[in-house]
Structures are given as structure tokens and as C-alpha cells.
PDB file of C-alpha atoms in Angstrom:
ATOM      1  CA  UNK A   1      36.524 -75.791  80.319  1.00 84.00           C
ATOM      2  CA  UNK A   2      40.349 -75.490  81.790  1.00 94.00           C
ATOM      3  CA  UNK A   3      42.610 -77.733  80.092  1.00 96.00           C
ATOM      4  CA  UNK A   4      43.207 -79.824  83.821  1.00 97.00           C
ATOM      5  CA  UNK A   5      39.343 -80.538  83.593  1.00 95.00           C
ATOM      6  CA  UNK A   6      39.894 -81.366  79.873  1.00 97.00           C
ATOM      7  CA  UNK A   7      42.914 -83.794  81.148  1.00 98.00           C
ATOM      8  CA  UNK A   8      41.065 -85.543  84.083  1.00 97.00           C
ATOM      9  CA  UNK A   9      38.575 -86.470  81.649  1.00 98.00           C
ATOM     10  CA  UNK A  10      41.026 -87.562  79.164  1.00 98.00           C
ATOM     11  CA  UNK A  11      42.643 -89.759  81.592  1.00 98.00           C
ATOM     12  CA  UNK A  12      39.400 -90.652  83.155  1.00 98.00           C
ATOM     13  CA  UNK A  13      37.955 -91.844  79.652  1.00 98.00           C
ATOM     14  CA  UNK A  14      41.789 -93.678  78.612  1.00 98.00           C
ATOM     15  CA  UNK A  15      41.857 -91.313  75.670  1.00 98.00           C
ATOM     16  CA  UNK A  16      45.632 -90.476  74.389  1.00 98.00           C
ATOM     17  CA  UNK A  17      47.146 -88.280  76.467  1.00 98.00           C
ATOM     18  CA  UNK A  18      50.503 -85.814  74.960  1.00 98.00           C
ATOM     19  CA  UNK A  19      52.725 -84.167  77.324  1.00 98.00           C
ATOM     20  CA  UNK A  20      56.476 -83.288  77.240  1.00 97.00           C
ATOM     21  CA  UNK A  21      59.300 -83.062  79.955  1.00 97.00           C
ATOM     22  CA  UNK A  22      61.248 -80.244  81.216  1.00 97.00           C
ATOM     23  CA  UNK A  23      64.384 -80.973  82.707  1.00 97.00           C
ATOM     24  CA  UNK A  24      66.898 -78.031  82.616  1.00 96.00           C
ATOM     25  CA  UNK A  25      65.456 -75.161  80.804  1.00 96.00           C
ATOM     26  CA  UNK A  26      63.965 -73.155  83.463  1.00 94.00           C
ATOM     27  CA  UNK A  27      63.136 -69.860  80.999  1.00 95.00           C
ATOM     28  CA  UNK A  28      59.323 -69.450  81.716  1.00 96.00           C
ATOM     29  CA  UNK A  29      58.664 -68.402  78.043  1.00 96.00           C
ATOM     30  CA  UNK A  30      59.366 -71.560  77.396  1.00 96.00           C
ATOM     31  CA  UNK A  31      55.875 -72.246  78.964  1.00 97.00           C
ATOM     32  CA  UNK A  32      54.419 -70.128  77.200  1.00 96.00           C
ATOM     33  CA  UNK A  33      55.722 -71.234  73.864  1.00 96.00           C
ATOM     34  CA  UNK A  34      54.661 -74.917  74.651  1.00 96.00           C
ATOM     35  CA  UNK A  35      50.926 -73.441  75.755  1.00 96.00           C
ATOM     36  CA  UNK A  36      50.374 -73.057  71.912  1.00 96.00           C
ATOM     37  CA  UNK A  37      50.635 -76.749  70.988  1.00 97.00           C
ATOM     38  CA  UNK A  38      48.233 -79.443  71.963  1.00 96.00           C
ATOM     39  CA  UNK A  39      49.766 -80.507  74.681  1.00 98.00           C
ATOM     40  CA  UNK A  40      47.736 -81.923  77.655  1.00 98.00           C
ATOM     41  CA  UNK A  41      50.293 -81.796  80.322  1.00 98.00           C
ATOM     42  CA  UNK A  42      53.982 -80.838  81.166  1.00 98.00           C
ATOM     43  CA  UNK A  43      56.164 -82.671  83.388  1.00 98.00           C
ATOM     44  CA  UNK A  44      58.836 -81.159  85.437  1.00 98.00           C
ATOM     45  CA  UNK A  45      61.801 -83.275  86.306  1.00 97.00           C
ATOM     46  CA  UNK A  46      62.789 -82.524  89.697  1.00 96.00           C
ATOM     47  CA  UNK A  47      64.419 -86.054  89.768  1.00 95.00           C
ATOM     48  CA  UNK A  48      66.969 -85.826  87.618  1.00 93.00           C
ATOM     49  CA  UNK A  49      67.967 -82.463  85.841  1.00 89.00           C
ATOM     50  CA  UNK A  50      69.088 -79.051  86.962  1.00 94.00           C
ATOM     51  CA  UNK A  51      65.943 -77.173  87.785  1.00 94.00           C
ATOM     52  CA  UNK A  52      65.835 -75.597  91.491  1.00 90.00           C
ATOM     53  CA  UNK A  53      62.884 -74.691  93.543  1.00 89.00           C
ATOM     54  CA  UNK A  54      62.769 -71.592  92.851  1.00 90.00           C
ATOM     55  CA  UNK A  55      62.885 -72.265  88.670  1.00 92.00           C
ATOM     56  CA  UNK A  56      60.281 -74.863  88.879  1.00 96.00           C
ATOM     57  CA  UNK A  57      58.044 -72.446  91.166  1.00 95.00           C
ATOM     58  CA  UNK A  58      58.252 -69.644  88.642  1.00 96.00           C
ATOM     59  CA  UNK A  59      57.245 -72.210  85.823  1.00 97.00           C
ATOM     60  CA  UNK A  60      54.318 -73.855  87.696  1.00 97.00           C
ATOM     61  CA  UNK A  61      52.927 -70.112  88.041  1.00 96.00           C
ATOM     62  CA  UNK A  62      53.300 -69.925  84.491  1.00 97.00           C
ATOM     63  CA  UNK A  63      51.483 -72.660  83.911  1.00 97.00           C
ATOM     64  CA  UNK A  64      48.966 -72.113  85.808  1.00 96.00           C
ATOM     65  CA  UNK A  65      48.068 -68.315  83.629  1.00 96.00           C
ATOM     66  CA  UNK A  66      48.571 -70.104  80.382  1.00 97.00           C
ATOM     67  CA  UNK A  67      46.233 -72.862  81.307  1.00 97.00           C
ATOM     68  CA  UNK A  68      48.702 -75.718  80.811  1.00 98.00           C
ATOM     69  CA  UNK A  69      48.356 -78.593  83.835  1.00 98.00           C
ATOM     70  CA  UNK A  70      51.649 -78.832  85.050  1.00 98.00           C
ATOM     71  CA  UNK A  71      53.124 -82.107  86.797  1.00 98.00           C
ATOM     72  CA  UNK A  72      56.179 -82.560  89.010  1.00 98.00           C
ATOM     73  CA  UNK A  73      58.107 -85.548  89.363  1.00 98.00           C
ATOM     74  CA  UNK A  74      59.379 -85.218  92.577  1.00 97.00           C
ATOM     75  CA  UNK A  75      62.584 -86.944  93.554  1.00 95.00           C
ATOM     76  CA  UNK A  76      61.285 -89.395  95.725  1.00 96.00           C
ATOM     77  CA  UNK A  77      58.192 -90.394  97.857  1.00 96.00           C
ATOM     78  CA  UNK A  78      58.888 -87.824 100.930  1.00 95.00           C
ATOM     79  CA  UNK A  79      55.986 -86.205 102.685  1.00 95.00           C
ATOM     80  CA  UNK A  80      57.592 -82.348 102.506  1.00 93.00           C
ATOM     81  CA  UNK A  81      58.371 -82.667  98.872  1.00 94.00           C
ATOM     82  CA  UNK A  82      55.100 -83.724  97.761  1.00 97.00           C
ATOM     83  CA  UNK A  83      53.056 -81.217  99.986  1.00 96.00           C
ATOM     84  CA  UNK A  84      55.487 -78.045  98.858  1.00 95.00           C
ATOM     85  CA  UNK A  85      55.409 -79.236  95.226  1.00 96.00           C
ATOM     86  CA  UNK A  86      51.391 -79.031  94.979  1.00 97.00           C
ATOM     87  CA  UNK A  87      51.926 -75.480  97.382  1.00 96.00           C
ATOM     88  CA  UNK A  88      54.003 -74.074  94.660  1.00 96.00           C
ATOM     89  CA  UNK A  89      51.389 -74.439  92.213  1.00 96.00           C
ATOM     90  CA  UNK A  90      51.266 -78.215  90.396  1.00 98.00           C
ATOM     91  CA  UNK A  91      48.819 -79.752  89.743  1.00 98.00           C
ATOM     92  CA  UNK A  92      49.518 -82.892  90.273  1.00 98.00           C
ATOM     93  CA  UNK A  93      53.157 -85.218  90.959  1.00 98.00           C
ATOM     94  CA  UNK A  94      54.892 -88.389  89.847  1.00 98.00           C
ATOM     95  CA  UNK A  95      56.320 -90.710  92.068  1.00 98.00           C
ATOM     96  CA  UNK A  96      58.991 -92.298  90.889  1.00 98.00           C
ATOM     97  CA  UNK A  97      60.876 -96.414  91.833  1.00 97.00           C
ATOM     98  CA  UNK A  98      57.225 -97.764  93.254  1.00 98.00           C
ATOM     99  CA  UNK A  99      57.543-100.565  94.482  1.00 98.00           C
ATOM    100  CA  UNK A 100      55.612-100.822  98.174  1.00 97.00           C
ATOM    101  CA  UNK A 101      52.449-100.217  99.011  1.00 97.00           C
ATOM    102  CA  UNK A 102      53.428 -97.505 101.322  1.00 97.00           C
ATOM    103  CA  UNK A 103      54.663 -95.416  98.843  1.00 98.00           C
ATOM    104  CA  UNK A 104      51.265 -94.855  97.541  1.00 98.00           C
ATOM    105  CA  UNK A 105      49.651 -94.720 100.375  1.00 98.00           C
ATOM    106  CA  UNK A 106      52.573 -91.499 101.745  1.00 98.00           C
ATOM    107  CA  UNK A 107      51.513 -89.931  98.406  1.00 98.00           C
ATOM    108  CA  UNK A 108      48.171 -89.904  98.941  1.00 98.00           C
ATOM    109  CA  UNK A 109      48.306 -88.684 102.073  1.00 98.00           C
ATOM    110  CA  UNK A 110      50.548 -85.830 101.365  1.00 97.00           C
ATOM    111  CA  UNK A 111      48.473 -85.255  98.732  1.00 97.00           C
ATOM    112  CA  UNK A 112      45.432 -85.172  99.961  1.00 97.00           C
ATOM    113  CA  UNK A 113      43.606 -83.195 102.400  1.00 96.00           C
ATOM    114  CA  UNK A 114      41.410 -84.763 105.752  1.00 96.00           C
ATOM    115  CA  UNK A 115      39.273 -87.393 104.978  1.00 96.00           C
ATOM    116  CA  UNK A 116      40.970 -88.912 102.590  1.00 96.00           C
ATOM    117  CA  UNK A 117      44.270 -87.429 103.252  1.00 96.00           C
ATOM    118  CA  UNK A 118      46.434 -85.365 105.945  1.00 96.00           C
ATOM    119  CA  UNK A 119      48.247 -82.529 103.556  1.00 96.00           C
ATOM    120  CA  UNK A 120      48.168 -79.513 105.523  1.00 93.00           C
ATOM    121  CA  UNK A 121      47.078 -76.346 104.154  1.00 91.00           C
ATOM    122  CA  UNK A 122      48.979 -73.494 102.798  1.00 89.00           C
ATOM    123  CA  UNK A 123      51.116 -72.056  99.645  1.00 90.00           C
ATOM    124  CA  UNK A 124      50.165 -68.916  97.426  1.00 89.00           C
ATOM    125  CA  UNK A 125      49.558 -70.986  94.776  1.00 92.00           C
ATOM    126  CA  UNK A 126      48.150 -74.164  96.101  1.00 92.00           C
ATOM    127  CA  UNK A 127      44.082 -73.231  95.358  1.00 91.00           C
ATOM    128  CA  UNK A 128      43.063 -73.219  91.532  1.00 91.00           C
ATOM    129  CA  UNK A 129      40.073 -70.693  90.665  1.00 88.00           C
ATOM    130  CA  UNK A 130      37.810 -74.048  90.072  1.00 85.00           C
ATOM    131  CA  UNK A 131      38.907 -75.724  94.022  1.00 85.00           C
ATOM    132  CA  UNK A 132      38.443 -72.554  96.348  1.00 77.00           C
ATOM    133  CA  UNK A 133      36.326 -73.336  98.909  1.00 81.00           C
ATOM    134  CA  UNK A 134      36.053 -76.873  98.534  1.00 91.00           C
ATOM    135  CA  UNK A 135      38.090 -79.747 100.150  1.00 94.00           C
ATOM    136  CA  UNK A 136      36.675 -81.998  97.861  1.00 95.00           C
ATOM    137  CA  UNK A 137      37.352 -80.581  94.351  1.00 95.00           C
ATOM    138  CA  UNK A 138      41.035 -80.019  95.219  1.00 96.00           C
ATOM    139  CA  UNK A 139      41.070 -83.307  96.347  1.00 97.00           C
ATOM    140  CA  UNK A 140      39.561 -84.487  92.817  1.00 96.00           C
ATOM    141  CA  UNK A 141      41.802 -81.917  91.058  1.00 96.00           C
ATOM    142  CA  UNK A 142      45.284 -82.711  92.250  1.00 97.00           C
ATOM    143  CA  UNK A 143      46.730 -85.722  90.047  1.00 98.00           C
ATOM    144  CA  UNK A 144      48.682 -88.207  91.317  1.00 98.00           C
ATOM    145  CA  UNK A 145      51.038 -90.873  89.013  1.00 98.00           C
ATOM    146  CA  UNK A 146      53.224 -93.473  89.687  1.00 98.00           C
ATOM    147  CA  UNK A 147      56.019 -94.753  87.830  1.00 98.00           C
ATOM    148  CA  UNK A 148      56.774 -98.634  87.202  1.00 98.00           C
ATOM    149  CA  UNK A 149      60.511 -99.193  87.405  1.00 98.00           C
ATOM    150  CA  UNK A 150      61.215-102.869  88.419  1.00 98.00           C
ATOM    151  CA  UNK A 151      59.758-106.000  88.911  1.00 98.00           C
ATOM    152  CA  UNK A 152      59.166-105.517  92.410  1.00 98.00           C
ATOM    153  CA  UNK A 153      56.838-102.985  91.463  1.00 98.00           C
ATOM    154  CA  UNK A 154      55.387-104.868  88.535  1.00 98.00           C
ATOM    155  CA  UNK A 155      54.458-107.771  90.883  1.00 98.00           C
ATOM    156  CA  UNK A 156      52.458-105.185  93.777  1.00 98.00           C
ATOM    157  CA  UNK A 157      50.686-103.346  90.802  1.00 98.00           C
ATOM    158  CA  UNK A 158      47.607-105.418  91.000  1.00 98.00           C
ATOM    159  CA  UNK A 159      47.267-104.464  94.615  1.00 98.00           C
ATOM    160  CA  UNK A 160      48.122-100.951  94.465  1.00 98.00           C
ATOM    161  CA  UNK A 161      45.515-100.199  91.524  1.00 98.00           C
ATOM    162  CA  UNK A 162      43.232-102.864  93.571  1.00 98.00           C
ATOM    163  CA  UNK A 163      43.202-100.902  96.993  1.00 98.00           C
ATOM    164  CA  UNK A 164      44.082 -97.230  95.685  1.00 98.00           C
ATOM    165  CA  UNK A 165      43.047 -96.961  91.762  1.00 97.00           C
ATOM    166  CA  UNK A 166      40.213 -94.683  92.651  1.00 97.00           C
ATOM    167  CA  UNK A 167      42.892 -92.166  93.738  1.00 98.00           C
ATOM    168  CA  UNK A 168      45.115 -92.605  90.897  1.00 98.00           C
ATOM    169  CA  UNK A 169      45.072 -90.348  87.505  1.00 98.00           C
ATOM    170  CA  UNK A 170      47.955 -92.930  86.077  1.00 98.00           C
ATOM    171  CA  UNK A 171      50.674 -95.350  85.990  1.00 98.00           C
ATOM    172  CA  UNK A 172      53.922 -94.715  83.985  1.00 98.00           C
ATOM    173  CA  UNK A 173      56.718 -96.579  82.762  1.00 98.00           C
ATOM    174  CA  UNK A 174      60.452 -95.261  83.355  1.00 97.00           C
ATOM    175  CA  UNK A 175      61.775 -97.148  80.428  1.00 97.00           C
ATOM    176  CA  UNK A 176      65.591 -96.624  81.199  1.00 97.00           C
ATOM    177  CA  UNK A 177      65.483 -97.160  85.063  1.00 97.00           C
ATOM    178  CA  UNK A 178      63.486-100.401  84.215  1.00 98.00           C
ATOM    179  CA  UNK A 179      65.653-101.757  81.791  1.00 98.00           C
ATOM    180  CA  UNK A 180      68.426-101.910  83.942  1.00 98.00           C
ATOM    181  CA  UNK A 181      66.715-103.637  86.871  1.00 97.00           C
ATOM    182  CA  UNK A 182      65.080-106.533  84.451  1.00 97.00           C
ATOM    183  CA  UNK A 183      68.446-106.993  83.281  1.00 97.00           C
ATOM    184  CA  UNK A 184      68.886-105.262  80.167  1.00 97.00           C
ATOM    185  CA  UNK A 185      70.772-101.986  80.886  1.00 97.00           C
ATOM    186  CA  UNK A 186      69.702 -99.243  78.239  1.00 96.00           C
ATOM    187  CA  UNK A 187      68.073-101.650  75.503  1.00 97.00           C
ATOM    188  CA  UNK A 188      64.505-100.089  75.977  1.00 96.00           C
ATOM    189  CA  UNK A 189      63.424-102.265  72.843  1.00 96.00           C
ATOM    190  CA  UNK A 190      64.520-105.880  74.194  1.00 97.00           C
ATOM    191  CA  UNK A 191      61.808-108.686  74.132  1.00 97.00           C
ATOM    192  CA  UNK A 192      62.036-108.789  78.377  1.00 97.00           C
ATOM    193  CA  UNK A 193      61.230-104.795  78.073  1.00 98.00           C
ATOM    194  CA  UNK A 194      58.998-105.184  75.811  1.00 98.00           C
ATOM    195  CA  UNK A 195      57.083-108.227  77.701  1.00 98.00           C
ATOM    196  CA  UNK A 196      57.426-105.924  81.201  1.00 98.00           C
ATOM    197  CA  UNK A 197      55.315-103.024  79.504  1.00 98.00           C
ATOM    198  CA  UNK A 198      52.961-105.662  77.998  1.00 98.00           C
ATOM    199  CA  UNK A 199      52.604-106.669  81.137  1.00 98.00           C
ATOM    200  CA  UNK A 200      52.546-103.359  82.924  1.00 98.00           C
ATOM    201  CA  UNK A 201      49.626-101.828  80.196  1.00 98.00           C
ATOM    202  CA  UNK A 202      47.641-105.156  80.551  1.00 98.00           C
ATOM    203  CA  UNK A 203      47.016-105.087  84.229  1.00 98.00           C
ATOM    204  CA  UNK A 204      46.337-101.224  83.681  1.00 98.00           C
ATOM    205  CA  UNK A 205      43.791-101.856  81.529  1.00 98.00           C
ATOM    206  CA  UNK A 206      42.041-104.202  83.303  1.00 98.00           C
ATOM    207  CA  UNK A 207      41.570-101.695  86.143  1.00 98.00           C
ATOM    208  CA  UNK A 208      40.662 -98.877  83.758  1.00 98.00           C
ATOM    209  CA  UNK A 209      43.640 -97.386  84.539  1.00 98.00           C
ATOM    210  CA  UNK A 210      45.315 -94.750  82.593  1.00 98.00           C
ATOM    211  CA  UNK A 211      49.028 -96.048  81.285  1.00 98.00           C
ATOM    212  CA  UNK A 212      51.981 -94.755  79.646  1.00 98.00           C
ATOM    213  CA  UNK A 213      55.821 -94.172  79.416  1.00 98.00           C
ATOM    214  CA  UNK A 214      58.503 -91.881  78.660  1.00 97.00           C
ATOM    215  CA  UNK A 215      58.818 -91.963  74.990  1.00 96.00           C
ATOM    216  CA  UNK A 216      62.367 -90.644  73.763  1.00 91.00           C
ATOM    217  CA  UNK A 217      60.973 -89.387  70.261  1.00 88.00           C
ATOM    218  CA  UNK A 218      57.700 -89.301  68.300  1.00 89.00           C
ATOM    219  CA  UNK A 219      58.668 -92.204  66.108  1.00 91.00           C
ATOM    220  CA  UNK A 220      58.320 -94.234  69.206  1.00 95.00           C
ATOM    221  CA  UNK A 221      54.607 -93.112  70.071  1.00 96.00           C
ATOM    222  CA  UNK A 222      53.108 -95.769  67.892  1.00 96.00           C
ATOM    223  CA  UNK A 223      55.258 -98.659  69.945  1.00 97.00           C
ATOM    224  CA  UNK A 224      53.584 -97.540  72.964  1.00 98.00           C
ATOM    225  CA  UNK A 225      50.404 -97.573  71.468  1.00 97.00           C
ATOM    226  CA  UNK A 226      50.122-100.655  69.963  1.00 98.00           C
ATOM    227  CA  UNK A 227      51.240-102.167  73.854  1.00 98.00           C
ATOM    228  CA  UNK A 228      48.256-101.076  75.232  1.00 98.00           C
ATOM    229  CA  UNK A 229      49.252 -97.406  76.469  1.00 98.00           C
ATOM    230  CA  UNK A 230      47.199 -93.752  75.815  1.00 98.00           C
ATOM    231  CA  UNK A 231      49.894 -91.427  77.989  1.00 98.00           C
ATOM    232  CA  UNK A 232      52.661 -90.594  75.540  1.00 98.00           C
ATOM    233  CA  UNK A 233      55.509 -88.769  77.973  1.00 96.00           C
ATOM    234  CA  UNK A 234      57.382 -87.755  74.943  1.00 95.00           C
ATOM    235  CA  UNK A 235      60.897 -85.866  74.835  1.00 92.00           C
ATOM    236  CA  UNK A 236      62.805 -83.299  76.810  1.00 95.00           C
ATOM    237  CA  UNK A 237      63.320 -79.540  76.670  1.00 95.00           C
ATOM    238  CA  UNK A 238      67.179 -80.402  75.382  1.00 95.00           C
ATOM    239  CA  UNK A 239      66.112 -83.251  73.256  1.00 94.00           C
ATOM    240  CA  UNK A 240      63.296 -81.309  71.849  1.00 94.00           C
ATOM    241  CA  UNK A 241      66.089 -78.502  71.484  1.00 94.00           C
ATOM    242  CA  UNK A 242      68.429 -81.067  69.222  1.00 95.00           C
ATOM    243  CA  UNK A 243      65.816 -82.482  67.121  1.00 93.00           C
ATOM    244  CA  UNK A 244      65.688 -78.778  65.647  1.00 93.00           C
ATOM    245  CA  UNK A 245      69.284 -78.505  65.434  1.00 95.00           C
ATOM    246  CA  UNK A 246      69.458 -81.924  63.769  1.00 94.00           C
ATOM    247  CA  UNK A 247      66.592 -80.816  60.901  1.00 94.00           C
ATOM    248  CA  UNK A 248      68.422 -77.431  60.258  1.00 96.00           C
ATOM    249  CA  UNK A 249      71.618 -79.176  60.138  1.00 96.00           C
ATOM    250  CA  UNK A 250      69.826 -81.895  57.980  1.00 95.00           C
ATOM    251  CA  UNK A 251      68.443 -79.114  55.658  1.00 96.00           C
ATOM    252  CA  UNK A 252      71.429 -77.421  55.438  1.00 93.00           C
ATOM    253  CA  UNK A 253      73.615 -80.766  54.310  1.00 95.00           C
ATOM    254  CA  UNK A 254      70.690 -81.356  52.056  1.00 95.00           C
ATOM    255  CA  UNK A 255      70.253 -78.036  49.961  1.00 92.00           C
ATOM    256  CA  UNK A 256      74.166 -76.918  49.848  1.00 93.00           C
ATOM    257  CA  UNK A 257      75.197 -80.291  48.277  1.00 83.00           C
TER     258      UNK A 257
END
């Protein structure tokens, strides 16, 4: 079984679901290197960051020969970006600042192809080995997410999972973003954040919906959980990067004492 068959079922069954972010490290090996751990997915930043086209392209290939499912968050719900993103090889995208029905309904068409979308077809890498010859599987095989950021979106949630859940691998919260628009810029651990992804998780699981947020650091996994969410987006390639300078640096302080 690949590991994106492994994850659909994951998500499909709400079991916890690891994956960690790359943002400005575009070295493939990297991919490689991350293949090795349990990770279920990888997301790639396209949002925010440094990484090019042409980076993230060479990365999504390499995730696709080390059997890691690779999702792009792509920088904003646009028909062309969504399309080329799944052409170049991803298997499946985040849409970030949802907060319209629309939105979901652009992704899913872009997304998608005829009858329950209007994608069109092309990209070397768009076909897996498991969705050749079959509008249908790819259909089933390309993940889409969305990402909670505000309370406009909060308040349309019900609908969106209501009308388009079936098409949906996931909802995410963008902890940062969100704290600024509810009014508490940065503090990702206030009680009105903390009610918002109560909130966010609850409706989720009512629907049977797969749920989760960026998660700065491990320590905070078991926050997350305890809300209600089984998609832990945890770290970035820099962050992950400085938590291994800061226990060398720790070690060193420690045994030269």
C-alpha cells in the first residue's frame, strides 16, 4: 500500500495524522531524509517562504519516488495555481484565508476533473502509477484542505463541510493568521484562541471531518489533541533546523560546565 492510500485512510478513519512544513529549504535530499521518519505528509509553503516553482517542482518529484504524499499550500484560491500545483506532481493543496463558499467550490473545480470538476488535463507529473487511466481515482486521490483563519470563516464552516465535506480530506487551523483577526495578535494560547479551535474541531467532528493546525513544536501536539484535533502540522524546515542547534548548543553548555 503507498503511503497516500495509507493517508486517505488515515484521514478518512480521523486517526492522528504527522506531517511537517517546508518553507525555504528547497535541497531535495532533504526529502529524502524526511522519507525515513513516520511522517504521513509534507507540506510545502508556497504562501509564505522562499521556495520558487521550479524548487517546489523538483521536491514534489522527489516525493513522489520516495513515497512521501506531498501537499502544497498554494498562495491563494486562484484557478492556475491550483491546477499547475497538482501538474507538477502534489498530491493534494491547502487553501489558505477561507472564508466564502466560493473558495471551495474554485478549489474543487480546479481540482477536479469533469463531472465533478473542470481541471484540465496535462503536466508530466500529474498521473500517479495507482490513477492512470481513471478519472475517478485521481479524482479520489488528489487531497484537498482548507485552512480556518477568521471568524468569517468559522461562521460558513457548517455550510462548507455541509454542502462539500464529501470532497474534503481536511480542515486546518492557521493559528497565527487567526489570532490576529479574533483580536489577539500572536498569543496562539489566549482563552478566545483557544475557544475558536474548540469551536473549529467541534463542528469538524460532527461532520467526521478530519481537523488540525499548525503546531510550532512537539510539546504543543498534546494541546491540539486534547481540543479535539488528529492532524498535527508540526514545525518548519528552519525551525526543525534550530531545535538541533538549540540541543547541541544545550549539550555543549551542559557537559563543558
Amino acid at each position: 500500500m503507498s503511503k497516500l492510500i495509507a493517508l486517505k485512510e488515515k484521514l478518512a478513519a480521523r486517526q492522528p495524522v504527522l506531517s511537517s512544513t517546508i518553507v525555504n529549504l528547497s535541497w531535495t535530499g532533504i526529502i529524502q531524509k524526511a522519507s525515513a521518519f513516520p511522517f504521513d505528509m509534507m507540506m510545502f509553503d508556497l504562501e509564505h517562504g522562499t521556495l520558487s516553482i521550479e524548487s517546489v517542482e523538483e521536491m514534489l518529484r522527489m516525493c513522489r519516488l520516495c513515497d512521501l504524499p506531498s501537499i502544497v499550500r498554494v498562495p491563494d484560491c486562484v484557478p492556475h495555481l491550483i491546477s499547475k500545483t497538482l501538474d507538477m506532481g502534489a498530491d493534494g493543496v491547502l487553501i489558505p484565508r477561507v472564508e466564502r463558499l466560493e473558495q471551495v467550490e474554485t478549489a474543487i473545480r480546479c481540482a477536479r476533473y469533469y463531472p465533478r470538476g473542470r481541471k484540465g488535463c496535462g503536466g508530466f507529473s500529474n498521473l500517479r502509477a495507482e490513477d492512470q487511466g481513471s478519472v475517478e481515482v485521481y479524482n479520489d486521490n488528489r487531497l484537498i484542505f482548507i485552512q480556518m483563519e477568521s471568524n468569517e470563516g468559522l461562521a460558513i464552516l457548517p455550510e462548507i463541510l455541509e454542502k462539500y465535506g464529501k470532497e474534503l480530506a481536511g480542515v486546518l487551523i492557521g493559528p497565527y493568521d487567526t489570532s490576529i483577526m479574533i483580536g489577539t495578535p500572536l498569543d496562539i494560547l489566549s482563552d478566545v484562541m483557544t475557544d475558536y479551535i474548540r469551536k473549529v474541531f467541534d463542528i469538524c467532528n460532527a461532520y467526521g471531518i478530519s481537523c488540525g493546525s499548525f503546531v510550532d513544536g512537539p510539546e504543543l501536539i498534546a494541546r491540539y489533541r486534547d481540543l479535539g484535533g488528529n492532524v498535527y502540522w508540526t514545525g518548519t524546515d528552519i525551525g526543525m533546523l534550530c531545535m538541533g542547534f538549540k540541543a547541541t548548543c544545550d549539550a555543549f553548555q551542559t557537559e563543558t560546565k
